Coordinates of C-alpha atoms in Angstrom, one line a residue:
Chain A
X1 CA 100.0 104.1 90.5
X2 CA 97.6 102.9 93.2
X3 CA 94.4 101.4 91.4
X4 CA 92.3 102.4 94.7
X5 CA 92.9 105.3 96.5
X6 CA 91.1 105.4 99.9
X7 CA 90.7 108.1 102.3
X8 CA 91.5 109.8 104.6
X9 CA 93.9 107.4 105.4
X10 CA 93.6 107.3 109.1
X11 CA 90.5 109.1 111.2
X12 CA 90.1 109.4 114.7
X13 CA 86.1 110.4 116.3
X14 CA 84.9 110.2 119.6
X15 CA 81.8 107.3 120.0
X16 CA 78.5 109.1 118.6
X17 CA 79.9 110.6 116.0
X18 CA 79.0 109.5 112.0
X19 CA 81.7 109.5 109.4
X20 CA 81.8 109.0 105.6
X21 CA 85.2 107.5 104.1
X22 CA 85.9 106.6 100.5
X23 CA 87.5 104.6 97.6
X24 CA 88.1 106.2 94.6
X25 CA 89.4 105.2 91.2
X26 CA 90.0 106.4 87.5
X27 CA 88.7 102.7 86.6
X28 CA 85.5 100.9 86.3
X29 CA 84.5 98.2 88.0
X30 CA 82.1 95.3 87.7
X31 CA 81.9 95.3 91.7
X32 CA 83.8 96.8 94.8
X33 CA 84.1 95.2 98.2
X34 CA 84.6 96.4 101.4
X35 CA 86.3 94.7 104.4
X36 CA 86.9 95.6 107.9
X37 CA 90.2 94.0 109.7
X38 CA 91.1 94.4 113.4
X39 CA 95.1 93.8 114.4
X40 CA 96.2 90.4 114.4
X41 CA 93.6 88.8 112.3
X42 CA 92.2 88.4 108.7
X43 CA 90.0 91.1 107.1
X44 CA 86.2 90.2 107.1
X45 CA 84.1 90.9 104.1
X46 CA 81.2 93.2 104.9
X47 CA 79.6 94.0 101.5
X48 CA 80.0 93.5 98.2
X49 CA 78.4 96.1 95.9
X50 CA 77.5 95.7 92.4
X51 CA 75.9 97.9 90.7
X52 CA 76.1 101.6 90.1
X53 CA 74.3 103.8 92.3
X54 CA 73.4 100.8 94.5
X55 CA 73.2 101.9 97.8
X56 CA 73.6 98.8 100.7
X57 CA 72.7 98.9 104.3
X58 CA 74.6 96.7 107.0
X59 CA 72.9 98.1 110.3
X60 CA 75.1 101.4 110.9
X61 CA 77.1 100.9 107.9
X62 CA 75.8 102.6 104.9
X63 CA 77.7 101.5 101.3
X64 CA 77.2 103.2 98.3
X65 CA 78.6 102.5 94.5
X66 CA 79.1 105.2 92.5
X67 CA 77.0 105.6 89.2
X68 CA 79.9 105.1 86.9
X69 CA 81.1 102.5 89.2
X70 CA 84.5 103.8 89.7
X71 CA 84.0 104.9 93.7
X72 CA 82.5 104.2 97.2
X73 CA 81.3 105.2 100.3
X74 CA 81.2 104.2 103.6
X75 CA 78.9 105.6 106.4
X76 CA 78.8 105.2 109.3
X77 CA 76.1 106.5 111.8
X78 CA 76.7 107.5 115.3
X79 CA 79.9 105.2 115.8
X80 CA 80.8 103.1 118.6
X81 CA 84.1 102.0 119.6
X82 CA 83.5 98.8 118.0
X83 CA 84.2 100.3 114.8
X84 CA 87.6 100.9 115.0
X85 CA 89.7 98.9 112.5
X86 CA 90.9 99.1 109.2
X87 CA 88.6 99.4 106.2
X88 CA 89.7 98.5 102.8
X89 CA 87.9 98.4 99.7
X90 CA 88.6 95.9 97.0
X91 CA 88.2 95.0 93.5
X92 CA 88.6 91.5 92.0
X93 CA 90.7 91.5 88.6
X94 CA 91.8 88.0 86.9
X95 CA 91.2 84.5 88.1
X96 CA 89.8 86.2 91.0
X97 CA 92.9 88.0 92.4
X98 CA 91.7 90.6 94.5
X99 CA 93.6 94.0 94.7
X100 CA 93.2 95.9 98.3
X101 CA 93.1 100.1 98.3
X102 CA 96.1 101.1 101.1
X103 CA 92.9 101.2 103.9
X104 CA 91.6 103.4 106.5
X105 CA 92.6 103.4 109.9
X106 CA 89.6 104.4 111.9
X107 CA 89.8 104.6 115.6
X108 CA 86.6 105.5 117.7
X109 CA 87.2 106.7 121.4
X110 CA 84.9 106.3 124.4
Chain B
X1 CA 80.5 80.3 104.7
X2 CA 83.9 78.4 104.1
X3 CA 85.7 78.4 107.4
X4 CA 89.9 78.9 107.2
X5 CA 92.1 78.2 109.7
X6 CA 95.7 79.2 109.5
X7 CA 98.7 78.4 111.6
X8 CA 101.1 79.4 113.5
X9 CA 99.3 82.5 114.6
X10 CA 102.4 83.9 115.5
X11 CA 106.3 83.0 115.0
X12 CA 109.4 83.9 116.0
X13 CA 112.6 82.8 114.8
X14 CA 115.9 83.2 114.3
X15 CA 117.4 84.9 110.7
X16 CA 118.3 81.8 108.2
X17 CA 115.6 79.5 109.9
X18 CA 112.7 78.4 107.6
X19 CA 109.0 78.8 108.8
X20 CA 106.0 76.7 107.9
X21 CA 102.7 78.7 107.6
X22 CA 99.7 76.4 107.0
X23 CA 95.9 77.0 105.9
X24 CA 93.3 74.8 106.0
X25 CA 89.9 74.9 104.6
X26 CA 87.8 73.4 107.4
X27 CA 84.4 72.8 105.1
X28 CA 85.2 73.7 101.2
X29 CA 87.7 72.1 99.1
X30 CA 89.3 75.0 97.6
X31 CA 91.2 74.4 94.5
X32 CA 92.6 77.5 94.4
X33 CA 94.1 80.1 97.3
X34 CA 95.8 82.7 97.6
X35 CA 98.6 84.5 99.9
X36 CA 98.9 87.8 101.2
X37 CA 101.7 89.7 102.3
X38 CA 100.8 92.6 104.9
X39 CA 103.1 95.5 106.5
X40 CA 101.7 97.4 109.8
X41 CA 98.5 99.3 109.1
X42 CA 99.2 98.7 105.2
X43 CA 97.0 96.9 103.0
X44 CA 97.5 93.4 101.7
X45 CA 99.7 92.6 99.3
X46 CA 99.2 89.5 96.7
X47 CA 102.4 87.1 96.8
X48 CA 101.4 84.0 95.1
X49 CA 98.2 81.9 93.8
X50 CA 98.6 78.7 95.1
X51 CA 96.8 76.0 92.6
X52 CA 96.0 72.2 93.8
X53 CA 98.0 69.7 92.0
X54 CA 100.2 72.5 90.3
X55 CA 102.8 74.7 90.6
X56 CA 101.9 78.1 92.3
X57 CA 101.7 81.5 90.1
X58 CA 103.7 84.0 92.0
X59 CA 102.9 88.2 91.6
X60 CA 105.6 89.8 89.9
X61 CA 108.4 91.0 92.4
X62 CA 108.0 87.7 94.8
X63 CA 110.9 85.3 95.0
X64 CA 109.8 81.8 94.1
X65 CA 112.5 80.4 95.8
X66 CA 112.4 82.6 98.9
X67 CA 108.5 81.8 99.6
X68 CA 107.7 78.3 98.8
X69 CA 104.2 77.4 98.0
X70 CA 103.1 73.9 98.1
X71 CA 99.0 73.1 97.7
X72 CA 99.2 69.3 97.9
X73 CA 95.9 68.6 98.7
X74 CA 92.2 69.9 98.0
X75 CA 92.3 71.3 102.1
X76 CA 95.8 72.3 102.6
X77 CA 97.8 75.1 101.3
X78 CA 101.3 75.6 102.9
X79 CA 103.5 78.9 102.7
X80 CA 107.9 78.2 103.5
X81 CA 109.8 81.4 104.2
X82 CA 113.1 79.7 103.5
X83 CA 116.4 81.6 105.1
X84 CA 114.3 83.8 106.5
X85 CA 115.8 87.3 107.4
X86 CA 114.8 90.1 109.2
X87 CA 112.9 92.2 106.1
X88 CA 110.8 89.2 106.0
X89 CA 108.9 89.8 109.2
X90 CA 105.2 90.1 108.6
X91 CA 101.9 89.2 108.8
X92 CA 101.3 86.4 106.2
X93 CA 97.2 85.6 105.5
X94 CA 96.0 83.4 103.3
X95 CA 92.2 83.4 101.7
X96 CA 90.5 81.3 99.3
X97 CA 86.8 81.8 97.3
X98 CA 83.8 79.9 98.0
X99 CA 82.3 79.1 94.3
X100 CA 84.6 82.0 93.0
X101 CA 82.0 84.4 95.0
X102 CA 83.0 85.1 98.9
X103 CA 86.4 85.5 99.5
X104 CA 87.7 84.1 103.0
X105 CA 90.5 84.8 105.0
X106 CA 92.4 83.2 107.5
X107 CA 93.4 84.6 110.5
X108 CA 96.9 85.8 109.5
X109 CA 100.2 84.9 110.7
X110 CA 102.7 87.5 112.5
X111 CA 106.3 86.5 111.6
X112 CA 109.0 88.1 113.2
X113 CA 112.5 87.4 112.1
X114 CA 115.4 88.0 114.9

């Protein structure tokens, strides 16, 4: 059983267009992280949310936490082709082992 | 932040060969990192905690012996894929926490595995 279940799993939009993806769990979580990777290299942390109902801001990027602190959403306004990548969410566990949803492959064409 | 550098970026070798994958944290001395384990356009996979000065706590399912961790020094964290075979290839990153708050990733390491 996957811990975090993201989706949709893959999403393809023309540049302009906003989106909303999520992470979803039955579990509750202290915090939730998201990351964005692009092929060939490590994923890079973009926010870390705490708590519930916190809603965080990272220029088109729009993060929220749900109340219950069991789910999250990403927005993204009027996307550019420099979005595309894969974004997983994360939760950290024991001695800070972090366990990754299955991502979201987002592609934005020109 | 904690800047991590990992090398090879990418190998290619022949099945049975062993392959060295290093990280290095350039600015932190990281007592404790970790190894990933990541198939194309799937999410990471945790293979091992690799602890300085002590023996490596592997995820359940990993082979010890197959994927040899050695964390020698406060910098340095190494990753062996000993005999490696084809169902080995893939792309290996290693990360490591900054005061147990940001987590930092290296830049990965593609193995492919004639």
């Amino acid at each position: 059983t996957q811990l975090l279940e993201q989706s949709p799993q893959f999403l393809s939009i023309q540049e302009g267009e906003n989106l909303t993806v999520y992470c979803n769990s039955s579990s509750v979580f202290s915090s939730l992280q998201w990351y964005r990777q692009e092929p060939g290299e490590g994923p890079v942390l973009l926010v870390t949310v705490v708590t519930g109902g916190e809603v965080k801001k990272l220029k088109r990027l729009t993060f929220q936490f749900g109340d219950a602190r069991k789910d999250s959403s990403l927005h993204i306004t009027a996307a550019q082709p420099g979005d595309t990548g894969l974004y997983l969410c994360a939760v950290s566990g024991a001695n800070s082992k972090l366990t990754f949803g299955k991502g979201i492959t987002l592609s934005v064409r020109p | 932040g904690a800047v991590v550098s990992q090398h090879p970026s990418r190998v290619i070798c022949k099945s049975g060969t062993s392959v060295k994958i290093e990280c290095r944290s350039l600015d932190f001395q990281a007592t404790t990192m970790f190894w990933y384990r990541q198939f194309p356009k799937k999410s990471l996979m945790l293979m091992a905690t690799s602890n300085e000065g002590s023996k490596a706590t592997y995820e359940q399912g990993v082979e010890k012996d197959k994927f040899l961790i050695n964390h020698a020094s406060l910098t340095l964290s190494t990753l062996t894929v000993t005999s490696a075979h084809p169902e080995d290839s893939s792309f290996y990153i290693c990360s490591l926490h900054e005061n147990n708050e940001k987590l930092f990733f290296g830049s990965g390491t593609q193995l492919s595995v004639l």
